[in-house]
Amino acid sequence: MKLSYIFFLILFSIVFAQNNGVITGRVIDSETKSTLPGANIIVLETNQGTSSNNSGEFRLVNLTPGTYRLKISFIGYETNFITDVVVKNGRPAFLLIELFPAAFETQNVVVTSGYFVNQLKPRPSTVNLSREEIRRFPGGFEDVVRTVATLPGVAVNNAGGRNDLIVRGGGPSENLYVVNNIEIPNINHFGTQGSSSGSLSFINLDFIDNVSFSTGGFGVKYGNKMSSVLELNLATGRNDSFGAKALISATQFGLNIEGPISEKGSFLFSARKSYLDFIFKAAGQAFVPVYTDFNFLVNYDFSPTDKLFILGLAALDNIDRNFDDEENKIKNERLMDNTQTQIITGINYRKILSGGYFDVTLNGNFYKFDFSQADKNSVKYFESDAEENEYGLKLNFFNHLSDKVNLTLGASAKINSITNNTVFADSIYNSSGIKIPISETGIPQISSQDKTNYQYSFYAESEIKILKNLNLVTGVRADIYDALDESFYFSPRAGIKYTLDQKNSIKINYGIYYQALSPVWLVNKQNKFLSAPQNKMLIAGWEHLFKEDLFFKIEGYYKDYSDLPTGTLAGVNDHIVITNTGSQYGGRQDDFQSFAYFPLNSSATGKSFGGEIILQKKYSDTPYYGQISISAGKSELVAGNGKTYYNEFDQRFIFNFSAGYKWNDRWEISGKFRYFTGVPYTPVYNPEANLVKPGYIKNVPEEYLSSRLGDGHHLDLRIDRYFNYDTWTLTLFIDIQNIYNYKIPIKPTYDFYDKEIKTSNSIGILPSIGVSAEF
């Protein structure tokens, strides 16, 4: 009875809580993270404003629902503009606002950076996106990874249904995810083992405050990856009362709950589940991915200088297959049974010090992969049971030594506990559907691993203001990979930013980046003699601020790869570079290559170079926003056989144009057009018509990546409609991908049932409708 009464009170408070038009937040120094009391906060185009209190906090009330812009100023700091602040009746909007010290020496003068805070940082190749920019992005399905995958420098994966970050010629295993200072190997459902990609993100967008995506030139604080860093800064739950949000979209439904923990903290919780199984089964599909995920966050301030963050994430994935008829049996035998459990836990404690801060981060990441493959009669010929558990401790110290010098020091330790048991039958089916002895593949019939490895990292970085308009960043990083025979790696990095004036700056960065080998690549015990892959990266660019809301950048890059793992068996796998795989789910379709069960050596090399041009307009006093970008580049690899191949992700040209318009506080429309040239692929034949290798669908390695897809393009459109009531908000949207139904070219595949080659995406136009109610 008491439990029923408590539940009723909570539900009552959720539905009837009154929080009409509230913006709350905190203003802090972007470098030291200390609070800034007395900062001025103005709601543009209204008569409202306030100042931050002694704790840097502020509160604005009695705002009508809608989208607002804030202007935040403080003497000695660059004035910041925050756009896309969405105010609803259901819950207060919370903002954590960081102000940057003024780039120019001023005295009682306010200087302005506009809406583009990245211009103030010495690091190049970085884009910031707010939650609202991600949510409304057409074709992004409110998925953070899918949205950043359309940014400049990221290639298009023509396979479809994938969240692969293929950055400036780098493979899908070369990307780092960081969530509130906690490093996570992967944040995608149905992750590809050995890679950092999958099908869709399991982090709830409602819990993300903003993201920072770096496509190169990142500092020594980040290690073990060679191409990109995606940082997710998570939101803070409401601390005034309980709140909830219910969501149903084209693929999933879910519920969010948030509320206070005493007066010092708050929590956020969500549960989501797909219902694609109902749709796919009704449509008679042979298989359907089924997933469930949970997110749990806690923010707790013991004091204004002692802050605790707790993270819990879980993703449960499996493939539900239909063997009701002969067609489904044949189509399913090419698909790998894929069952995964991913559990992410982490704690970050931050102590604000005089002139800086100190972070202590603990994390535990648990991944379980159950893979198998069987023939059409359900007789298994491949089975793998793997667990990858990682425990980490990271210490990070930052201090603002003077007006001209910043210092960062850090160290980390990781324990990787790996168990992998993989068994192949005496004979398996290859990608051509031919039954062959496992011995012909170079893959051991039985592989087992039960081992604990250790990684240690140390880094130091300084940022020095040499002149009033010249910043120099230098850093060194040392990594120790216990799993490798050659265990020690040293990474120097440096960059400069030369500020011509308040509108123009030049950035140049050079660094050496190493990457720890994925645990699955080390299942074969011979591979402990590999070296860690290396990337030497040079980036240079010019940035120009036309207006506070209009930004232009041109940037070039050069990446020199060495010590890449490649196959050793002549004519069988010595054309394969493992970092050039992993953009699909593996198994028979790629002859089990991406798992890297076979012996490897570190003799492969590669080069990638290109440039990007970006023009971006933020939502401001004009009710439209958008971005135009052009990316051009080239990427190639020299494999273990000494031959040069185009990188599988060598996309020479990408044009992106996205734009949106807010009619009013109730209607918004946005669109995205993308044009891209084709990537290399290995030609596919009808096995009965293949004259070179009768019975085979590919002639490998002779024709490996020797052809190239045709150009592709598509237009996506999204419309949002908001309904604001006294105590809650209803949002409806329709998101249509490929609105003119263009048949996008895909890498050819052979359909063993229809006995024909498929060369275009069969999905075509893809509409999605979503409804959310926020209390």
Coordinates of N, CA and C in Angstrom, one line a residue, residues 155-156 166 169 580 607-609 633-636 645-653 677-680 705 708 747:
A155 N 34.1 9.6 -44.6 CA 33.7 9.0 -45.8 C 32.3 8.3 -45.7
V156 N 31.6 8.1 -46.8 CA 30.3 7.5 -46.8 C 30.5 5.9 -46.9
I166 N 34.7 6.7 -40.7 CA 35.8 6.4 -41.6 C 36.5 7.8 -41.9
G169 N 40.6 8.7 -44.5 CA 41.4 7.6 -44.9 C 41.6 6.5 -43.8
N580 N 42.2 -2.0 -42.5 CA 41.4 -1.6 -43.7 C 40.1 -2.5 -43.8
K607 N 49.3 5.8 -47.0 CA 49.3 7.2 -47.0 C 47.9 7.7 -47.3
S608 N 47.6 8.9 -46.7 CA 46.3 9.5 -46.9 C 46.5 11.0 -46.9
F609 N 46.0 11.7 -47.9 CA 46.1 13.2 -47.9 C 44.9 13.8 -48.6
G633 N 40.2 14.0 -51.2 CA 41.4 13.3 -50.7 C 41.7 12.0 -51.4
K634 N 42.8 11.4 -51.0 CA 43.2 10.1 -51.6 C 43.9 9.3 -50.5
S635 N 43.7 8.0 -50.6 CA 44.2 7.1 -49.6 C 44.6 5.7 -50.2
E636 N 45.8 5.2 -49.9 CA 46.2 4.0 -50.5 C 47.1 3.2 -49.5
Y645 N 47.4 -0.9 -53.0 CA 46.0 -1.0 -53.2 C 45.4 0.3 -52.8
Y646 N 44.3 0.7 -53.4 CA 43.5 1.8 -52.9 C 42.9 1.4 -51.5
N647 N 42.9 2.3 -50.6 CA 42.2 2.0 -49.3 C 40.8 1.7 -49.6
E648 N 40.2 0.8 -48.9 CA 38.8 0.4 -49.1 C 37.9 1.6 -48.9
F649 N 38.3 2.6 -48.2 CA 37.5 3.8 -47.9 C 38.0 5.0 -48.6
D650 N 38.7 4.8 -49.8 CA 39.3 5.9 -50.6 C 38.2 6.6 -51.3
Q651 N 37.6 7.6 -50.7 CA 36.5 8.4 -51.4 C 37.1 9.7 -51.8
R652 N 37.2 10.0 -53.0 CA 37.9 11.1 -53.5 C 37.2 12.5 -53.3
F653 N 35.9 12.5 -53.3 CA 35.2 13.8 -53.3 C 33.8 13.6 -52.6
T677 N 31.6 10.6 -54.5 CA 32.2 9.7 -55.5 C 32.3 8.3 -54.9
G678 N 32.4 7.3 -55.8 CA 32.4 5.9 -55.4 C 33.7 5.5 -54.7
V679 N 33.7 4.4 -53.9 CA 34.8 3.9 -53.3 C 35.3 2.6 -54.0
P680 N 36.5 2.1 -53.8 CA 36.9 0.9 -54.5 C 36.2 -0.3 -54.0
L705 N 40.0 -4.9 -54.8 CA 39.8 -3.5 -54.8 C 40.2 -2.8 -56.1
R708 N 35.7 0.5 -59.0 CA 35.3 1.7 -58.2 C 33.8 1.9 -58.5
K747 N 28.4 -1.6 -52.9 CA 29.4 -2.6 -53.3 C 28.6 -3.9 -53.7

